[in-house]
């Protein structure tokens, strides 16, 4: 946890230095991949158990990880899409009751009113109905003659999802589980305090990157990533699911709020 705090603290401070904002993201991704191996450099057996080395910063490929990720996506994504459309139909109609606890908490922070302003801007492109008017692909997907989607998948997997999973699930969650072994079973998988704390740190890290209280909502998908990690025994399961979820969100946002 100390290493995680120092990492995100340094990342936040670098954001105050002019002219290096584009480089600090690259530095963060490199730290996600290589810092765990360096911290555990004298413990190769722990590296292997955490899947953060020792042979490569990229965890070993396992087809079981891909299989578990696919099944999870087929189960989770359809109801999520319906809930997404329902949520924004309510919110964009001015009904913020579903957000009352979040708004009350945000009003106690320096970001008071930020979520409401964000939603007002977002909802300008909403049709007002439940179903979106049509399927709109993000511009980044159709760039370079259609190769933009391939680029988005590659960047989303290796520069975002896999890097974050190596650090937060492979290293942080595993290390915390050594301190507080999970004792309760959740849908056939043992999870405990370590999954909760690592997911909270994951959410706080997103808040450091962009000061919007809504980004703390990443705590909930992080719990799903934790479950996938332990269900599959492979970091590829949460990484692939994480990538697919980000792509799905891009598609939903573009289609639901097309202008």
mmCIF file of C-alpha atoms in Angstrom:
data_model
loop_
_atom_site.group_PDB
_atom_site.id
_atom_site.type_symbol
_atom_site.label_atom_id
_atom_site.label_comp_id
_atom_site.label_asym_id
_atom_site.label_seq_id
_atom_site.Cartn_x
_atom_site.Cartn_y
_atom_site.Cartn_z
ATOM 1 C CA UNK A 1 0.000 0.000 0.000
ATOM 2 C CA UNK A 2 2.905 2.345 0.728
ATOM 3 C CA UNK A 3 4.345 1.748 -2.742
ATOM 4 C CA UNK A 4 0.927 2.400 -4.283
ATOM 5 C CA UNK A 5 0.523 5.622 -2.317
ATOM 6 C CA UNK A 6 3.995 6.829 -3.317
ATOM 7 C CA UNK A 7 3.357 5.896 -6.949
ATOM 8 C CA UNK A 8 0.084 7.807 -7.205
ATOM 9 C CA UNK A 9 1.397 10.677 -5.105
ATOM 10 C CA UNK A 10 4.333 11.070 -7.491
ATOM 11 C CA UNK A 11 1.986 10.824 -10.462
ATOM 12 C CA UNK A 12 -0.199 13.578 -9.019
ATOM 13 C CA UNK A 13 2.764 15.852 -8.283
ATOM 14 C CA UNK A 14 4.143 15.395 -11.794
ATOM 15 C CA UNK A 15 0.842 16.768 -13.068
ATOM 16 C CA UNK A 16 1.821 20.105 -11.528
ATOM 17 C CA UNK A 17 5.001 20.287 -13.585
ATOM 18 C CA UNK A 18 4.366 22.103 -16.896
ATOM 19 C CA UNK A 19 5.334 20.431 -20.137
ATOM 20 C CA UNK A 20 5.542 16.804 -19.003
ATOM 21 C CA UNK A 21 1.880 15.796 -18.796
ATOM 22 C CA UNK A 22 2.114 13.572 -21.878
ATOM 23 C CA UNK A 23 5.140 11.756 -20.428
ATOM 24 C CA UNK A 24 3.794 11.044 -16.951
ATOM 25 C CA UNK A 25 1.201 8.653 -18.381
ATOM 26 C CA UNK A 26 3.945 6.649 -20.057
ATOM 27 C CA UNK A 27 5.920 6.658 -16.810
ATOM 28 C CA UNK A 28 2.866 5.397 -14.900
ATOM 29 C CA UNK A 29 2.325 2.506 -17.313
ATOM 30 C CA UNK A 30 6.020 1.565 -17.071
ATOM 31 C CA UNK A 31 5.769 1.644 -13.270
ATOM 32 C CA UNK A 32 2.700 -0.608 -13.352
ATOM 33 C CA UNK A 33 4.648 -3.209 -15.337
ATOM 34 C CA UNK A 34 8.107 -3.005 -13.793
ATOM 35 C CA UNK A 35 7.739 -1.710 -10.222
ATOM 36 C CA UNK A 36 6.251 -4.964 -8.840
ATOM 37 C CA UNK A 37 9.107 -7.038 -10.245
ATOM 38 C CA UNK A 38 11.647 -4.615 -8.802
ATOM 39 C CA UNK A 39 10.006 -4.601 -5.369
ATOM 40 C CA UNK A 40 10.026 -8.408 -5.399
ATOM 41 C CA UNK A 41 13.413 -8.766 -7.117
ATOM 42 C CA UNK A 42 14.765 -11.007 -4.354
ATOM 43 C CA UNK A 43 11.637 -13.189 -4.282
ATOM 44 C CA UNK A 44 11.282 -14.893 -7.685
ATOM 45 C CA UNK A 45 8.829 -17.468 -6.334
ATOM 46 C CA UNK A 46 6.530 -14.661 -5.168
ATOM 47 C CA UNK A 47 6.889 -12.946 -8.541
ATOM 48 C CA UNK A 48 5.737 -16.106 -10.263
ATOM 49 C CA UNK A 49 2.796 -16.521 -7.867
ATOM 50 C CA UNK A 50 1.728 -12.913 -8.379
ATOM 51 C CA UNK A 51 2.341 -13.216 -12.172
ATOM 52 C CA UNK A 52 4.484 -10.048 -12.203
ATOM 53 C CA UNK A 53 7.655 -11.758 -13.439
ATOM 54 C CA UNK A 54 10.314 -12.966 -13.179
ATOM 55 C CA UNK A 55 10.787 -13.680 -16.904
ATOM 56 C CA UNK A 56 8.625 -10.871 -18.306
ATOM 57 C CA UNK A 57 6.476 -7.971 -17.070
ATOM 58 C CA UNK A 58 3.662 -9.449 -19.191
ATOM 59 C CA UNK A 59 1.991 -12.371 -17.374
ATOM 60 C CA UNK A 60 2.065 -15.823 -18.997
ATOM 61 C CA UNK A 61 -0.763 -16.416 -21.457
ATOM 62 C CA UNK A 62 -3.463 -18.858 -20.381
ATOM 63 C CA UNK A 63 -6.461 -19.783 -22.481
ATOM 64 C CA UNK A 64 -8.477 -20.237 -19.307
ATOM 65 C CA UNK A 65 -8.153 -16.500 -18.690
ATOM 66 C CA UNK A 66 -9.636 -15.730 -22.110
ATOM 67 C CA UNK A 67 -12.441 -18.247 -21.568
ATOM 68 C CA UNK A 68 -13.422 -16.851 -18.176
ATOM 69 C CA UNK A 69 -13.303 -13.282 -19.555
ATOM 70 C CA UNK A 70 -15.578 -14.227 -22.459
ATOM 71 C CA UNK A 71 -18.143 -15.951 -20.245
ATOM 72 C CA UNK A 72 -18.131 -13.010 -17.830
ATOM 73 C CA UNK A 73 -18.664 -10.555 -20.694
ATOM 74 C CA UNK A 74 -21.614 -12.553 -22.035
ATOM 75 C CA UNK A 75 -23.210 -12.578 -18.581
ATOM 76 C CA UNK A 76 -22.410 -9.035 -17.420
ATOM 77 C CA UNK A 77 -22.527 -6.821 -20.504
ATOM 78 C CA UNK A 78 -26.183 -7.235 -21.638
ATOM 79 C CA UNK A 79 -27.741 -6.195 -18.282
ATOM 80 C CA UNK A 80 -25.111 -3.490 -17.908
ATOM 81 C CA UNK A 81 -26.084 -1.954 -21.258
ATOM 82 C CA UNK A 82 -29.767 -1.919 -20.280
ATOM 83 C CA UNK A 83 -28.936 -0.348 -16.896
ATOM 84 C CA UNK A 84 -26.735 2.234 -18.635
ATOM 85 C CA UNK A 85 -29.564 3.325 -20.938
ATOM 86 C CA UNK A 86 -32.091 3.380 -18.085
ATOM 87 C CA UNK A 87 -29.743 5.383 -15.859
ATOM 88 C CA UNK A 88 -29.098 8.098 -18.414
ATOM 89 C CA UNK A 89 -32.741 8.250 -19.467
ATOM 90 C CA UNK A 90 -33.556 9.161 -15.860
ATOM 91 C CA UNK A 91 -30.609 11.469 -15.270
ATOM 92 C CA UNK A 92 -30.917 13.330 -18.564
ATOM 93 C CA UNK A 93 -34.605 13.900 -17.835
ATOM 94 C CA UNK A 94 -33.501 15.740 -14.676
ATOM 95 C CA UNK A 95 -34.219 12.957 -12.183
ATOM 96 C CA UNK A 96 -31.075 12.794 -10.037
ATOM 97 C CA UNK A 97 -32.571 10.825 -7.162
ATOM 98 C CA UNK A 98 -30.515 7.765 -8.065
ATOM 99 C CA UNK A 99 -27.404 9.890 -7.525
ATOM 100 C CA UNK A 100 -28.489 11.452 -4.230
ATOM 101 C CA UNK A 101 -25.902 9.660 -2.040
ATOM 102 C CA UNK A 102 -23.081 10.469 -4.476
ATOM 103 C CA UNK A 103 -24.105 14.115 -4.806
ATOM 104 C CA UNK A 104 -24.385 14.496 -1.034
ATOM 105 C CA UNK A 105 -20.889 13.098 -0.607
ATOM 106 C CA UNK A 106 -19.484 15.239 -3.418
ATOM 107 C CA UNK A 107 -20.867 18.407 -1.812
ATOM 108 C CA UNK A 108 -18.504 17.733 1.104
ATOM 109 C CA UNK A 109 -15.471 17.815 -1.200
ATOM 110 C CA UNK A 110 -13.669 20.528 -3.200
ATOM 111 C CA UNK A 111 -15.373 19.125 -6.328
ATOM 112 C CA UNK A 112 -18.911 20.076 -5.250
ATOM 113 C CA UNK A 113 -21.163 20.528 -8.276
ATOM 114 C CA UNK A 114 -18.686 18.969 -10.670
ATOM 115 C CA UNK A 115 -20.762 15.857 -11.331
ATOM 116 C CA UNK A 116 -23.907 17.851 -12.055
ATOM 117 C CA UNK A 117 -22.043 20.115 -14.480
ATOM 118 C CA UNK A 118 -20.538 17.083 -16.190
ATOM 119 C CA UNK A 119 -23.974 15.469 -16.599
ATOM 120 C CA UNK A 120 -25.514 18.677 -17.960
ATOM 121 C CA UNK A 121 -22.854 18.844 -20.651
ATOM 122 C CA UNK A 122 -23.126 15.148 -21.442
ATOM 123 C CA UNK A 123 -26.919 15.127 -21.628
ATOM 124 C CA UNK A 124 -27.022 17.822 -24.303
ATOM 125 C CA UNK A 125 -26.487 15.037 -26.831
ATOM 126 C CA UNK A 126 -29.089 12.682 -25.339
ATOM 127 C CA UNK A 127 -32.227 11.987 -27.387
ATOM 128 C CA UNK A 128 -34.430 11.693 -24.311
ATOM 129 C CA UNK A 129 -35.543 8.156 -25.102
ATOM 130 C CA UNK A 130 -34.465 4.818 -23.705
ATOM 131 C CA UNK A 131 -32.955 3.424 -26.894
ATOM 132 C CA UNK A 132 -30.213 5.345 -28.714
ATOM 133 C CA UNK A 133 -31.075 6.612 -32.183
ATOM 134 C CA UNK A 134 -28.509 4.295 -33.733
ATOM 135 C CA UNK A 135 -25.104 2.700 -33.434
ATOM 136 C CA UNK A 136 -22.364 5.314 -33.640
ATOM 137 C CA UNK A 137 -18.746 4.199 -33.769
ATOM 138 C CA UNK A 138 -16.152 6.391 -32.043
ATOM 139 C CA UNK A 139 -14.092 8.376 -34.525
ATOM 140 C CA UNK A 140 -10.899 6.798 -33.206
ATOM 141 C CA UNK A 141 -12.194 3.371 -34.287
ATOM 142 C CA UNK A 142 -12.766 4.353 -37.912
ATOM 143 C CA UNK A 143 -9.504 6.273 -38.346
ATOM 144 C CA UNK A 144 -6.704 4.971 -40.601
ATOM 145 C CA UNK A 145 -9.126 3.121 -42.865
ATOM 146 C CA UNK A 146 -10.604 1.093 -40.043
ATOM 147 C CA UNK A 147 -7.289 0.205 -38.463
ATOM 148 C CA UNK A 148 -8.047 2.689 -35.711
ATOM 149 C CA UNK A 149 -10.060 0.004 -33.925
ATOM 150 C CA UNK A 150 -7.080 -2.351 -33.946
ATOM 151 C CA UNK A 151 -4.966 0.438 -32.486
ATOM 152 C CA UNK A 152 -7.572 1.144 -29.797
ATOM 153 C CA UNK A 153 -7.686 -2.523 -28.814
ATOM 154 C CA UNK A 154 -3.895 -2.783 -28.648
ATOM 155 C CA UNK A 155 -3.513 0.429 -26.644
ATOM 156 C CA UNK A 156 -6.485 -0.386 -24.442
ATOM 157 C CA UNK A 157 -5.077 -3.810 -23.623
ATOM 158 C CA UNK A 158 -1.342 -3.261 -23.245
ATOM 159 C CA UNK A 159 -1.149 0.425 -22.242
ATOM 160 C CA UNK A 160 -4.190 0.478 -19.952
ATOM 161 C CA UNK A 161 -5.936 -2.709 -18.867
ATOM 162 C CA UNK A 162 -3.079 -5.215 -18.633
ATOM 163 C CA UNK A 163 -0.751 -2.690 -17.004
ATOM 164 C CA UNK A 164 -3.375 -1.792 -14.389
ATOM 165 C CA UNK A 165 -4.216 -5.445 -13.732
ATOM 166 C CA UNK A 166 -0.561 -6.455 -13.320
ATOM 167 C CA UNK A 167 -0.147 -3.810 -10.639
ATOM 168 C CA UNK A 168 -3.506 -3.661 -8.846
ATOM 169 C CA UNK A 169 -4.559 -7.295 -8.996
ATOM 170 C CA UNK A 170 -1.321 -9.172 -9.649
ATOM 171 C CA UNK A 171 0.839 -7.260 -7.184
ATOM 172 C CA UNK A 172 -1.268 -5.161 -4.794
ATOM 173 C CA UNK A 173 -4.200 -7.488 -4.231
ATOM 174 C CA UNK A 174 -1.963 -10.554 -3.972
ATOM 175 C CA UNK A 175 0.348 -8.857 -1.477
ATOM 176 C CA UNK A 176 -2.622 -7.769 0.645
ATOM 177 C CA UNK A 177 -4.042 -11.284 0.543
ATOM 178 C CA UNK A 178 -0.786 -12.543 2.030
ATOM 179 C CA UNK A 179 -1.505 -10.192 4.955
ATOM 180 C CA UNK A 180 -5.264 -10.794 5.135
ATOM 181 C CA UNK A 181 -6.146 -14.136 3.531
ATOM 182 C CA UNK A 182 -9.719 -14.196 2.165
ATOM 183 C CA UNK A 183 -12.134 -16.327 4.130
ATOM 184 C CA UNK A 184 -15.524 -15.657 2.536
ATOM 185 C CA UNK A 185 -16.679 -17.113 -0.747
ATOM 186 C CA UNK A 186 -18.345 -14.880 -3.355
ATOM 187 C CA UNK A 187 -19.932 -16.857 -6.216
ATOM 188 C CA UNK A 188 -17.511 -19.683 -5.644
ATOM 189 C CA UNK A 189 -14.423 -17.503 -5.258
ATOM 190 C CA UNK A 190 -12.723 -16.539 -2.013
ATOM 191 C CA UNK A 191 -12.429 -12.773 -1.702
ATOM 192 C CA UNK A 192 -11.837 -10.574 1.297
ATOM 193 C CA UNK A 193 -10.453 -7.310 2.578
ATOM 194 C CA UNK A 194 -7.567 -7.395 0.105
ATOM 195 C CA UNK A 195 -9.941 -7.240 -2.864
ATOM 196 C CA UNK A 196 -11.812 -4.318 -1.319
ATOM 197 C CA UNK A 197 -8.685 -2.298 -0.446
ATOM 198 C CA UNK A 198 -6.985 -2.905 -3.793
ATOM 199 C CA UNK A 199 -10.201 -1.901 -5.594
ATOM 200 C CA UNK A 200 -10.424 1.246 -3.501
ATOM 201 C CA UNK A 201 -6.810 2.124 -4.338
ATOM 202 C CA UNK A 202 -7.617 1.497 -7.996
ATOM 203 C CA UNK A 203 -10.515 3.974 -7.793
ATOM 204 C CA UNK A 204 -8.463 6.587 -5.936
ATOM 205 C CA UNK A 205 -5.789 6.270 -8.605
ATOM 206 C CA UNK A 206 -8.361 7.189 -11.246
ATOM 207 C CA UNK A 207 -9.326 10.201 -9.154
ATOM 208 C CA UNK A 208 -5.693 11.338 -9.075
ATOM 209 C CA UNK A 209 -5.590 11.148 -12.851
ATOM 210 C CA UNK A 210 -8.736 13.277 -13.230
ATOM 211 C CA UNK A 211 -10.353 15.091 -10.301
ATOM 212 C CA UNK A 212 -13.966 14.024 -10.844
ATOM 213 C CA UNK A 213 -15.798 12.321 -8.011
ATOM 214 C CA UNK A 214 -17.608 10.115 -10.547
ATOM 215 C CA UNK A 215 -14.333 8.343 -11.263
ATOM 216 C CA UNK A 216 -14.554 6.709 -7.849
ATOM 217 C CA UNK A 217 -17.240 4.515 -9.415
ATOM 218 C CA UNK A 218 -14.366 2.470 -10.878
ATOM 219 C CA UNK A 219 -14.304 0.789 -7.464
ATOM 220 C CA UNK A 220 -17.184 -1.474 -8.537
ATOM 221 C CA UNK A 221 -15.749 -2.879 -11.789
ATOM 222 C CA UNK A 222 -12.469 -3.324 -9.899
ATOM 223 C CA UNK A 223 -14.272 -5.803 -7.631
ATOM 224 C CA UNK A 224 -15.314 -7.721 -10.748
ATOM 225 C CA UNK A 225 -11.708 -7.702 -11.968
ATOM 226 C CA UNK A 226 -10.624 -9.070 -8.578
ATOM 227 C CA UNK A 227 -13.187 -11.876 -8.844
ATOM 228 C CA UNK A 228 -12.012 -12.748 -12.365
ATOM 229 C CA UNK A 229 -8.375 -12.853 -11.223
ATOM 230 C CA UNK A 230 -9.106 -15.399 -8.556
ATOM 231 C CA UNK A 231 -11.686 -17.338 -10.568
ATOM 232 C CA UNK A 232 -9.350 -17.882 -13.510
ATOM 233 C CA UNK A 233 -5.925 -17.856 -11.864
ATOM 234 C CA UNK A 234 -4.741 -15.695 -14.763
ATOM 235 C CA UNK A 235 -4.320 -11.927 -15.011
ATOM 236 C CA UNK A 236 -5.419 -12.188 -18.623
ATOM 237 C CA UNK A 237 -9.026 -12.722 -17.498
ATOM 238 C CA UNK A 238 -9.448 -9.321 -15.794
ATOM 239 C CA UNK A 239 -7.222 -7.648 -18.422
ATOM 240 C CA UNK A 240 -9.313 -8.877 -21.370
ATOM 241 C CA UNK A 241 -12.592 -8.161 -19.591
ATOM 242 C CA UNK A 242 -11.275 -4.729 -18.572
ATOM 243 C CA UNK A 243 -10.342 -3.947 -22.192
ATOM 244 C CA UNK A 244 -13.703 -5.103 -23.521
ATOM 245 C CA UNK A 245 -15.538 -3.077 -20.863
ATOM 246 C CA UNK A 246 -13.647 0.093 -21.805
ATOM 247 C CA UNK A 247 -14.418 -0.438 -25.489
ATOM 248 C CA UNK A 248 -18.068 -1.085 -24.703
ATOM 249 C CA UNK A 249 -18.237 2.121 -22.676
ATOM 250 C CA UNK A 250 -16.716 4.086 -25.571
ATOM 251 C CA UNK A 251 -19.356 2.650 -27.907
ATOM 252 C CA UNK A 252 -22.210 3.338 -25.481
ATOM 253 C CA UNK A 253 -21.143 6.929 -24.867
ATOM 254 C CA UNK A 254 -20.757 7.647 -28.593
ATOM 255 C CA UNK A 255 -24.114 6.074 -29.480
ATOM 256 C CA UNK A 256 -26.134 7.390 -26.534
ATOM 257 C CA UNK A 257 -24.824 10.955 -26.678
ATOM 258 C CA UNK A 258 -24.253 11.369 -30.419
ATOM 259 C CA UNK A 259 -24.344 14.979 -31.569
#
